[in-house]
PDB file of C-alpha atoms in Angstrom:
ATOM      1  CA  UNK M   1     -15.319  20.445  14.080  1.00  0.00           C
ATOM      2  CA  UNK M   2     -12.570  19.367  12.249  1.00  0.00           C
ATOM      3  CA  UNK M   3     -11.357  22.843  11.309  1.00  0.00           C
ATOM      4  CA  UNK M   4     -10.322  22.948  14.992  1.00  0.00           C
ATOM      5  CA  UNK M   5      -7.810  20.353  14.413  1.00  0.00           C
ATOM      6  CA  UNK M   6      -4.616  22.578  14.880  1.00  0.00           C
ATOM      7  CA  UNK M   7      -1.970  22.369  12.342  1.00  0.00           C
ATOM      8  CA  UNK M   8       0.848  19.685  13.089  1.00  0.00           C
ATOM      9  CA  UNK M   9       3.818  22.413  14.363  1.00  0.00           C
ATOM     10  CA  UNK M  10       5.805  19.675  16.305  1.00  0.00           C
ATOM     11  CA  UNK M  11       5.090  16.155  15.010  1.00  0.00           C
ATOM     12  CA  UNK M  12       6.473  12.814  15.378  1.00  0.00           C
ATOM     13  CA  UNK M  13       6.163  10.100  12.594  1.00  0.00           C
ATOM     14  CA  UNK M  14       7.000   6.438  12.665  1.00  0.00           C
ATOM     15  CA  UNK M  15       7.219   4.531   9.927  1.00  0.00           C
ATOM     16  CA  UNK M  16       6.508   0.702   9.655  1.00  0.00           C
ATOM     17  CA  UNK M  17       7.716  -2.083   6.877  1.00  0.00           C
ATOM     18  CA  UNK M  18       6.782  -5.706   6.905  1.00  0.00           C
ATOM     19  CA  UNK M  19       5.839  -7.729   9.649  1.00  0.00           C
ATOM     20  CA  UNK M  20       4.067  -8.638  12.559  1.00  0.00           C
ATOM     21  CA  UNK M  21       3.040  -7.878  16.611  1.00  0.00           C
ATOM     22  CA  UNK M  22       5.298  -5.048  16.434  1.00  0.00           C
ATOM     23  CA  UNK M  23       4.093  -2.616  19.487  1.00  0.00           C
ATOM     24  CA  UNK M  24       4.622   1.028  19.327  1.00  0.00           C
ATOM     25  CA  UNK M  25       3.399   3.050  22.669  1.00  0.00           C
ATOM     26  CA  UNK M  26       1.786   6.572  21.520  1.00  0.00           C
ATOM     27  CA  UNK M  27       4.231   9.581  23.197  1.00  0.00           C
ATOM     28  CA  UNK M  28       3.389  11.548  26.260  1.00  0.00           C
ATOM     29  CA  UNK M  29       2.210  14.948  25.868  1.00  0.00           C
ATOM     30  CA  UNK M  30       0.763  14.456  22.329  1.00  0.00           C
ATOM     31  CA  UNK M  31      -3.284  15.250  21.388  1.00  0.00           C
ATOM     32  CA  UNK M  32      -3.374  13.562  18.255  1.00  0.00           C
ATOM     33  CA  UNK M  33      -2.596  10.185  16.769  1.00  0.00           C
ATOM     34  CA  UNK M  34      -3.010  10.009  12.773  1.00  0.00           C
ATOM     35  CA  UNK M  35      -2.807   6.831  11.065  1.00  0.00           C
ATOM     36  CA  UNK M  36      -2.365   5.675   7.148  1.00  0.00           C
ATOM     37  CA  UNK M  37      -2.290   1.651   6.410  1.00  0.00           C
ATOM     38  CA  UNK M  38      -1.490   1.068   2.925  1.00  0.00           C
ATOM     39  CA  UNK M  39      -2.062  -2.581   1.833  1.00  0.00           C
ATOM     40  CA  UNK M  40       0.662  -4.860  -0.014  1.00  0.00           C
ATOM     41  CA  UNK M  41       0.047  -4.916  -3.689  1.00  0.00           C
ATOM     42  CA  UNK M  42      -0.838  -8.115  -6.237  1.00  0.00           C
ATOM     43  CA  UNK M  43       1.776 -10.359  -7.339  1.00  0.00           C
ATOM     44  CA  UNK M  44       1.921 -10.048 -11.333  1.00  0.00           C
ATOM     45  CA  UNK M  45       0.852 -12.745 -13.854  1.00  0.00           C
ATOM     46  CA  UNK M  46       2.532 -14.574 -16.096  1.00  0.00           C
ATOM     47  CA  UNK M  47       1.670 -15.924 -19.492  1.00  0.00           C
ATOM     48  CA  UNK M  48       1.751 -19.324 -21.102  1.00  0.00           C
ATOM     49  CA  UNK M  49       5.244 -20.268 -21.683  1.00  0.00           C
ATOM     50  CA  UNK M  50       6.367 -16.972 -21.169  1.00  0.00           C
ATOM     51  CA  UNK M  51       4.814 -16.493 -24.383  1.00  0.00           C
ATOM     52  CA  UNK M  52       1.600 -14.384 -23.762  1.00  0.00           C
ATOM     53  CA  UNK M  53       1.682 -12.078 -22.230  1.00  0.00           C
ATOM     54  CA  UNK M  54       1.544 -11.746 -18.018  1.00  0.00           C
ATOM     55  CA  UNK M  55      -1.005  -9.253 -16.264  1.00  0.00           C
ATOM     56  CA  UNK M  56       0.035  -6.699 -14.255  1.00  0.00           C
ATOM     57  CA  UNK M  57      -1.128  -6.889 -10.468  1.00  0.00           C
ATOM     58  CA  UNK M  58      -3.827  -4.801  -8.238  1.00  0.00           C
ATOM     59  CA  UNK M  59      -2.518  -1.866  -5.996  1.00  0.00           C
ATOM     60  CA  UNK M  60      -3.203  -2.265  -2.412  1.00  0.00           C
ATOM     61  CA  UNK M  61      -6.018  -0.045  -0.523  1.00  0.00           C
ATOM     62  CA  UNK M  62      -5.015   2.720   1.650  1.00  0.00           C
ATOM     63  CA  UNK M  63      -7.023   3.733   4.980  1.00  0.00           C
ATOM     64  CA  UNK M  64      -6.242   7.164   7.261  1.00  0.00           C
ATOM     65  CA  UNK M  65      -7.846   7.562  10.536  1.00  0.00           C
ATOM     66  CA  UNK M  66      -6.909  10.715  13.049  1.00  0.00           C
ATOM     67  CA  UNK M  67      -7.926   9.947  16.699  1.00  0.00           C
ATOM     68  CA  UNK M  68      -7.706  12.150  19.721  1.00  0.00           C
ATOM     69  CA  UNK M  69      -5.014  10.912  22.288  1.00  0.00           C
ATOM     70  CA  UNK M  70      -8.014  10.611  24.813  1.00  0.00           C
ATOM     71  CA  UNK M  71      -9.829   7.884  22.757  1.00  0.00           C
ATOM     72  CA  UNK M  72      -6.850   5.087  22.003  1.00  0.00           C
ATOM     73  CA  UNK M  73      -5.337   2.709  23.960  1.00  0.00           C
ATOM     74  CA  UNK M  74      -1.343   3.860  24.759  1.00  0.00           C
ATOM     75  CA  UNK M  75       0.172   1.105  23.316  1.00  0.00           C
ATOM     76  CA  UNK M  76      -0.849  -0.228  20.152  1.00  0.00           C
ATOM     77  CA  UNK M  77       0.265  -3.321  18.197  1.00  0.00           C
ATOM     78  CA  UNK M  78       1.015  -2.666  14.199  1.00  0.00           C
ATOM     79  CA  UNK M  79       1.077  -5.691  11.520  1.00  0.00           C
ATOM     80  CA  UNK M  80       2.060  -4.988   7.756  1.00  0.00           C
ATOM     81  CA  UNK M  81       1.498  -7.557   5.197  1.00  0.00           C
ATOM     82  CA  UNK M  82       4.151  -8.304   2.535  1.00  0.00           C
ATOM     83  CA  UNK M  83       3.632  -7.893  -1.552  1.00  0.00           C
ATOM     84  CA  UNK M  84       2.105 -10.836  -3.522  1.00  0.00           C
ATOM     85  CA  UNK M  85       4.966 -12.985  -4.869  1.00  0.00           C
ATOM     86  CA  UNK M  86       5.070 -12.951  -8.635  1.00  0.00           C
ATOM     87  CA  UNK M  87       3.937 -15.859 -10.624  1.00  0.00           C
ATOM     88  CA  UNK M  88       6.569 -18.547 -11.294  1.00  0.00           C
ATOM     89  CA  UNK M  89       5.001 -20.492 -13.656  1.00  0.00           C
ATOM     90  CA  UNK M  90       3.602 -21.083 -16.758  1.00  0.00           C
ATOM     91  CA  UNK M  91       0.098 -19.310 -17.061  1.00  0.00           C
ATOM     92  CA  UNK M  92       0.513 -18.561 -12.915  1.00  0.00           C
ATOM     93  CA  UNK M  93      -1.309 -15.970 -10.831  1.00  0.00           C
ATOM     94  CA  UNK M  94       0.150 -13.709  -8.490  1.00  0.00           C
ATOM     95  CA  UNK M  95      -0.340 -13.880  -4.877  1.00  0.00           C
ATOM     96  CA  UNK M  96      -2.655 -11.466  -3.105  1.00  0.00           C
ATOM     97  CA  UNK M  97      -0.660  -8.376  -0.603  1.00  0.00           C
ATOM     98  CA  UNK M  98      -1.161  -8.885   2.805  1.00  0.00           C
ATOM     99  CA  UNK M  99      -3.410  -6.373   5.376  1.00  0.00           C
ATOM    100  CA  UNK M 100      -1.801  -3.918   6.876  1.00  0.00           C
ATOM    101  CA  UNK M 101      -3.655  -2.769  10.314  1.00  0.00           C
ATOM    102  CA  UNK M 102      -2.976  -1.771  13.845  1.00  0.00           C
ATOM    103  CA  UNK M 103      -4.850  -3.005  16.691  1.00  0.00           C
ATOM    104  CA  UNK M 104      -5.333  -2.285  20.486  1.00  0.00           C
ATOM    105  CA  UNK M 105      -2.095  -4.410  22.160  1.00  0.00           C
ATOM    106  CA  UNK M 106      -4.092  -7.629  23.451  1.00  0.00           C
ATOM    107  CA  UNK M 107      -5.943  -8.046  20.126  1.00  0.00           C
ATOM    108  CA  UNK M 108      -4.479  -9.266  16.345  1.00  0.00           C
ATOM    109  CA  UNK M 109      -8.184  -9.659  15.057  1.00  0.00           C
ATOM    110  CA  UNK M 110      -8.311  -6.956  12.256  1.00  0.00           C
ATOM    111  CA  UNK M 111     -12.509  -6.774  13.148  1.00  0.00           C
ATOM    112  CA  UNK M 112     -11.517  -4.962  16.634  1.00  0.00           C
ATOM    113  CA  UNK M 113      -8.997  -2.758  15.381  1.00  0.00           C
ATOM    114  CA  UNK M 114      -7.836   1.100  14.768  1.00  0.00           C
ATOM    115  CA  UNK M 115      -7.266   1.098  10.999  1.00  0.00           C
ATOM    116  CA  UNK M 116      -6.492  -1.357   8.132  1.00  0.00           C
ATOM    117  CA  UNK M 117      -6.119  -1.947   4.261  1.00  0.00           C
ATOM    118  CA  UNK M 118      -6.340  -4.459   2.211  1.00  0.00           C
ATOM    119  CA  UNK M 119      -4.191  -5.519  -0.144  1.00  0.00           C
ATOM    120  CA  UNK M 120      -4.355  -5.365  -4.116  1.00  0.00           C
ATOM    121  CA  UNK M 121      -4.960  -8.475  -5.963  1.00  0.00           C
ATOM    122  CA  UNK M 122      -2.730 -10.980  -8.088  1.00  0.00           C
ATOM    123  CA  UNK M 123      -2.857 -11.275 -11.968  1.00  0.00           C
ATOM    124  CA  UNK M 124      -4.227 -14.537 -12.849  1.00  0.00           C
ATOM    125  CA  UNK M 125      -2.102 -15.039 -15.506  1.00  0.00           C
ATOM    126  CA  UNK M 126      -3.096 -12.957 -18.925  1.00  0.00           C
ATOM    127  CA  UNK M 127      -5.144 -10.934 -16.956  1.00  0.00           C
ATOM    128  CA  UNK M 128      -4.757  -8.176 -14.757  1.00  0.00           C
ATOM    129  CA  UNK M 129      -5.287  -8.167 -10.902  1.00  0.00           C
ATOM    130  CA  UNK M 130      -8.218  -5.783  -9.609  1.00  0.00           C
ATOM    131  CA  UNK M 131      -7.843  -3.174  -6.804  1.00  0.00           C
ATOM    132  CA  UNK M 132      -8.028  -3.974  -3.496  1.00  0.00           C
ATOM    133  CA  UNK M 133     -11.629  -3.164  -2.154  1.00  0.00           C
ATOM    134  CA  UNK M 134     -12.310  -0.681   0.369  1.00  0.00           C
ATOM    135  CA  UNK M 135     -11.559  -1.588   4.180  1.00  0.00           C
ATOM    136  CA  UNK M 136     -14.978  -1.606   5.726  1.00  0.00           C
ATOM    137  CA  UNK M 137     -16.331   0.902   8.488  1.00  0.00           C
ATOM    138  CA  UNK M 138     -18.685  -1.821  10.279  1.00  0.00           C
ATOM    139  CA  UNK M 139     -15.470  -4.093  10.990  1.00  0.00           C
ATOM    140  CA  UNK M 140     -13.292  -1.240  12.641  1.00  0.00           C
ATOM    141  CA  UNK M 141     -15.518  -0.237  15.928  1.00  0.00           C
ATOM    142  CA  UNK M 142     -12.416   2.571  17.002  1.00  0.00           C
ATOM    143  CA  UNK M 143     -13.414   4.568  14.106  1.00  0.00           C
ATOM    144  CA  UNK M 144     -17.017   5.449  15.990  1.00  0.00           C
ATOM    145  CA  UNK M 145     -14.224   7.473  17.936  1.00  0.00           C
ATOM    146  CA  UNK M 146     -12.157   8.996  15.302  1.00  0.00           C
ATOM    147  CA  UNK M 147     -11.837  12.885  14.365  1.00  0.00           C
ATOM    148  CA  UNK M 148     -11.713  11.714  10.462  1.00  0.00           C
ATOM    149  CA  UNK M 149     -11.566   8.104   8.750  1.00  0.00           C
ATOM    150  CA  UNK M 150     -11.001   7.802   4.675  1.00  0.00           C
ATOM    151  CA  UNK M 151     -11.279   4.608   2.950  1.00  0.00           C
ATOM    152  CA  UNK M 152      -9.490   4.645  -0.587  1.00  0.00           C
ATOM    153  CA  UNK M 153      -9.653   1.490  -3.187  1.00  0.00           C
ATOM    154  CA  UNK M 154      -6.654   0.185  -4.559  1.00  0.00           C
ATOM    155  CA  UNK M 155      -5.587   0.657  -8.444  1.00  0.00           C
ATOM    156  CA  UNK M 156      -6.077  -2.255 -10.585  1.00  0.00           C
ATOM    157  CA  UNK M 157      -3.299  -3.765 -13.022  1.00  0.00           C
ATOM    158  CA  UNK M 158      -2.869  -3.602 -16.763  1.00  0.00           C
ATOM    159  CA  UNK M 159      -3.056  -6.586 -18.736  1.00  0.00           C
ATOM    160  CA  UNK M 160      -1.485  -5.611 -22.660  1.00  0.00           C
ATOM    161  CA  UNK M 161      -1.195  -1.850 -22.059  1.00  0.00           C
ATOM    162  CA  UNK M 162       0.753   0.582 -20.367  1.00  0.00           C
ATOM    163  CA  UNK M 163      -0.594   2.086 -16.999  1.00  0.00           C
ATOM    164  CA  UNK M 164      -0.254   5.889 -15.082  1.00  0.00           C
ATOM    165  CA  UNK M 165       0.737   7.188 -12.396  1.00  0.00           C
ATOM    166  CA  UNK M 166      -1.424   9.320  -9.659  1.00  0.00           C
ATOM    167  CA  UNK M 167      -4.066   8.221 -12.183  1.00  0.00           C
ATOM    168  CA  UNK M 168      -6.294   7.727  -9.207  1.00  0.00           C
ATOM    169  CA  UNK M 169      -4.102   8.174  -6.493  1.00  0.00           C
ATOM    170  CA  UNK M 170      -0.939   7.744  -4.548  1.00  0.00           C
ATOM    171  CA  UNK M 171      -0.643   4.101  -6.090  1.00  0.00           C
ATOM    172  CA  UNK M 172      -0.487   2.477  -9.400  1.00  0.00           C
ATOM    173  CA  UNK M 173      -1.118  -0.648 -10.889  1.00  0.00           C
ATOM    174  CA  UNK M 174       1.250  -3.101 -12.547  1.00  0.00           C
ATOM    175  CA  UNK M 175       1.930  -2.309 -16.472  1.00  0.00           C
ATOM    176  CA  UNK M 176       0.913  -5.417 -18.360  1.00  0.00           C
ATOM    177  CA  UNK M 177       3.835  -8.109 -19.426  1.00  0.00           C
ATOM    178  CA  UNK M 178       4.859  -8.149 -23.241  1.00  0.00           C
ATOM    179  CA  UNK M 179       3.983 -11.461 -25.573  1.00  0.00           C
ATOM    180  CA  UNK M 180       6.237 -13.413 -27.299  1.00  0.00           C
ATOM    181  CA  UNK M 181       8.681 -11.403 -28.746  1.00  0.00           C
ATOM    182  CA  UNK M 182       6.696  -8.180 -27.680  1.00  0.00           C
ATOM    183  CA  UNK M 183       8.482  -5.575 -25.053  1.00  0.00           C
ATOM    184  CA  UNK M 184       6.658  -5.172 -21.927  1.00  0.00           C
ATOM    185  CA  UNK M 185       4.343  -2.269 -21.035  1.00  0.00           C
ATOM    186  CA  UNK M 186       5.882   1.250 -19.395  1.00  0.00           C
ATOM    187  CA  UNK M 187       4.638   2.747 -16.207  1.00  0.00           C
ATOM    188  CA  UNK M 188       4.031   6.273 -17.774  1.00  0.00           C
ATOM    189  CA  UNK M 189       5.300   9.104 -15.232  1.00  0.00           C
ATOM    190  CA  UNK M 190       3.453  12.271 -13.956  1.00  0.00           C
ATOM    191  CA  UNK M 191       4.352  14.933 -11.687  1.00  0.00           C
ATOM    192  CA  UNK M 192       7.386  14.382  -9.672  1.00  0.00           C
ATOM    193  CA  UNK M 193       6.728  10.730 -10.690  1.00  0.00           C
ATOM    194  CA  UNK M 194       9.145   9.310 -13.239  1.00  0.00           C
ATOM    195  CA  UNK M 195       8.367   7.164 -16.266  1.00  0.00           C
ATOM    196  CA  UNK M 196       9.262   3.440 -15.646  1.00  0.00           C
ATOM    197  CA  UNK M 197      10.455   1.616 -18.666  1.00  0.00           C
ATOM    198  CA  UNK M 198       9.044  -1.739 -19.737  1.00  0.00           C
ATOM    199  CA  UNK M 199      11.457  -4.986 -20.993  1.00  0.00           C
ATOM    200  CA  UNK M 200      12.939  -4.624 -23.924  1.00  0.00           C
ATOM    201  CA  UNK M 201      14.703  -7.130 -26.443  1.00  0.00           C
ATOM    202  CA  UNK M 202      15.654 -10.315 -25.646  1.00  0.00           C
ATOM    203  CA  UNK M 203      13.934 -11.245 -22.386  1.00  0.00           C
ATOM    204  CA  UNK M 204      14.727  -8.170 -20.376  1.00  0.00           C
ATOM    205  CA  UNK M 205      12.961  -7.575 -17.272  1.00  0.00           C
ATOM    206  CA  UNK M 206      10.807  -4.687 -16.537  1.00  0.00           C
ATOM    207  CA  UNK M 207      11.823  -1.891 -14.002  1.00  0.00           C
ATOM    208  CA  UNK M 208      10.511  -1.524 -10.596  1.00  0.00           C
ATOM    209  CA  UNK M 209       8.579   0.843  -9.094  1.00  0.00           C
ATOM    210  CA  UNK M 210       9.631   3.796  -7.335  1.00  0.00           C
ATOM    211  CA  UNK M 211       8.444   5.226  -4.559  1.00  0.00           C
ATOM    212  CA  UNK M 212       8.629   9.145  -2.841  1.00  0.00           C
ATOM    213  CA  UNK M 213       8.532  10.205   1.226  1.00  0.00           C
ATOM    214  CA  UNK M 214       7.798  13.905   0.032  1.00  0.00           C
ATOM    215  CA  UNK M 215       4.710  14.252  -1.519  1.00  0.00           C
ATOM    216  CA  UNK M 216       4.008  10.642  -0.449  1.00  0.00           C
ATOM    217  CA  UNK M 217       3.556   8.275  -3.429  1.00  0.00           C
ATOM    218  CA  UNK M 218       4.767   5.950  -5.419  1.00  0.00           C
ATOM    219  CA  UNK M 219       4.669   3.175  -8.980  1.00  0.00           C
ATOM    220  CA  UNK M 220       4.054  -0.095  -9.592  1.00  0.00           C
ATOM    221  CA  UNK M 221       6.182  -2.238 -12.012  1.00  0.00           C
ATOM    222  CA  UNK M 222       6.966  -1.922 -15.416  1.00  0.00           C
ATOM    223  CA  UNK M 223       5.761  -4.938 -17.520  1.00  0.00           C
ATOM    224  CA  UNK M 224       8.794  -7.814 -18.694  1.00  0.00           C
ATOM    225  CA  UNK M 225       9.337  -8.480 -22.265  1.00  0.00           C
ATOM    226  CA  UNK M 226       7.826 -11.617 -23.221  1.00  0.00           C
ATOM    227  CA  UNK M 227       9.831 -14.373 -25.263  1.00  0.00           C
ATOM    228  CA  UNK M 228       9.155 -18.066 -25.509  1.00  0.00           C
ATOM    229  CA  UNK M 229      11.237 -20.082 -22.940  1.00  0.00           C
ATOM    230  CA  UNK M 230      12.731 -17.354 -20.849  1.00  0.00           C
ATOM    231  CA  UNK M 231      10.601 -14.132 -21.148  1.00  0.00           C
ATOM    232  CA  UNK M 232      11.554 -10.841 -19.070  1.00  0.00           C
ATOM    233  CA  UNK M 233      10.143 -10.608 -14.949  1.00  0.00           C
ATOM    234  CA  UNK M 234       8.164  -7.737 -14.734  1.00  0.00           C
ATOM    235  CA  UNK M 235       9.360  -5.345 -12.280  1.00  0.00           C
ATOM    236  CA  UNK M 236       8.897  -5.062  -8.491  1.00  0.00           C
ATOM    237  CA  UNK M 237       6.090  -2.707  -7.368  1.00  0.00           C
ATOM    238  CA  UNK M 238       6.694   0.253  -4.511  1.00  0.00           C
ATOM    239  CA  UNK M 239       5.028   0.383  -1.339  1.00  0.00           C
ATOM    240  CA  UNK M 240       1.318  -0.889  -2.289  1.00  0.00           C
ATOM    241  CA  UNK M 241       1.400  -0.628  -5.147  1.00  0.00           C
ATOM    242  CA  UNK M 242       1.989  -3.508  -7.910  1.00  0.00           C
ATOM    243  CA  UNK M 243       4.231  -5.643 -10.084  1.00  0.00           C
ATOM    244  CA  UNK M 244       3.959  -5.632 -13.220  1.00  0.00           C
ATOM    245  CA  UNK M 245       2.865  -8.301 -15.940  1.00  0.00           C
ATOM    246  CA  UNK M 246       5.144 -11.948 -16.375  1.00  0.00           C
ATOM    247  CA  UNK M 247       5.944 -12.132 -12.701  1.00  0.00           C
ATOM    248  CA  UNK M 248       6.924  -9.316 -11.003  1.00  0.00           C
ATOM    249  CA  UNK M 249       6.636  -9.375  -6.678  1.00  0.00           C
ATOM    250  CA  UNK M 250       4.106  -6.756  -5.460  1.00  0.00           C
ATOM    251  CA  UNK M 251       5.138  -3.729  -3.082  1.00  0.00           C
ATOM    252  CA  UNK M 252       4.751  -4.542   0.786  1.00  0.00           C
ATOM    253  CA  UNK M 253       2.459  -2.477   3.242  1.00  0.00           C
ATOM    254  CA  UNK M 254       3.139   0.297   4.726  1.00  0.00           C
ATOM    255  CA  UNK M 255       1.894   2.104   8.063  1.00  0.00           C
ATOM    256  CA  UNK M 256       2.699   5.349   8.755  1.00  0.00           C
ATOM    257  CA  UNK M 257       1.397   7.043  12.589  1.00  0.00           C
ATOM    258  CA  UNK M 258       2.371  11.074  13.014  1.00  0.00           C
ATOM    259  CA  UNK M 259       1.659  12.246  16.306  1.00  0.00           C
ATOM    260  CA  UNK M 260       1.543  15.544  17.632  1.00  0.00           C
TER     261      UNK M 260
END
């Protein structure tokens, strides 16, 4: 059946940042309606008086679900969660990313929706945030009705090593933070995918993440250097995916919907 699916010649896509109850109605004269939620990512760690070093946080989960026209409501409603903030204190864990999911238009219950992800995990301190689990089938009752639905776990987070991009997939976890007087962790680069450079001397801060539209991915952050007192942020993940170790803010959500 799914072989029948014909190829998108004349599509539409709409893309959606952060926030919430923001309605999009599907376009006249389309057939299909195909969906990707990508969950915020972890907040990053960071260590004891800057000192020790700070985990790196979880990516976010991603979800894809392609309906025909004929089985979804016209107007949907669309909510993406933010990153995790960073850690701001001493031995602090990273907040948790935020759903992303899209709903019929009366409902905001993710349980009686069209898709959703979760997000990716905060470092708790030294150690690394895990991936954000799998949405699950049972709590979406639209995706009885869809053509195809794919579930993907998030990435976890580094804590004292370097992590990889497109390792597992799209996302990436959060390098781990540097000790005292140790430089933070790289993001190492692959494909079109560059490397992203850890703190070094001093208390320099990690880089962020990057991400691409075209292929469609993206880093997490690079991990801070540590130093007693005032040790380097990690860096800022991209869209889901996660900041790296002593502090860094993880990427927000992301929805994407391509009609055609």
């Amino acid at each position: 059946m799914f072989s029948t699916i014909p190829f998108a010649e004349s599509e539409n896509t709409f893309i959606f940042t952060t926030g919430t109850n923001t309605f999009f109605k599907i376009p006249s004269g389309v057939k299909y309606v195909n969906m990707i939620c990508i969950g915020g990512g972890g907040g990053g760690g960071r260590g004891v008086n800057n000192s020790t070093a700070g985990g790196g946080g979880g990516s976010g989960g991603i979800t894809r679900a392609l309906y025909h026209v004929s089985t979804i409501p016209n107007l949907i409603r669309i909510n993406v969660g933010a990153g995790g903030a960073g850690a701001t204190t001493s031995g602090g864990s990273g907040g948790t990313g935020g759903l992303a999911f899209i709903t019929t238009s009366i409902v905001t219950v993710v349980s009686t929706g069209l898709c959703y992800a979760v997000g990716g995990n905060g470092a708790s301190g030294a150690t690394a945030g895990t991936a954000a689990s799998v949405a699950d089938l049972s709590a979406v009752p639209y995706a009885a009705m869809a053509l195809q639905y794919k579930f993907i776990a998030g990435v976890a987070g580094s804590a004292g090593a370097a992590v990889t991009a497109l390792s597992s997939h799209i996302l990436s976890g959060g390098a781990g933070g540097g000790g005292n007087a140790v430089n933070g962790y790289n993001v190492t680069g692959a494909g079109l995918l560059p490397t992203i450079a850890g703190g070094v001397t001093g208390s320099v801060d990690g880089g962020s993440g990057v991400w691409l539209w075209k292929p469609l991915c993206g880093t997490g952050g690079a991990g801070g250097r540590g130093q007693t007192g005032t040790g380097g942020l990690g860096g800022d993940g991209g869209f889901g995916s996660t900041a790296g170790g002593n502090g860094g803010r993880g990427g927000d959500g992301l929805v994407i919907i391509t009609c055609w």
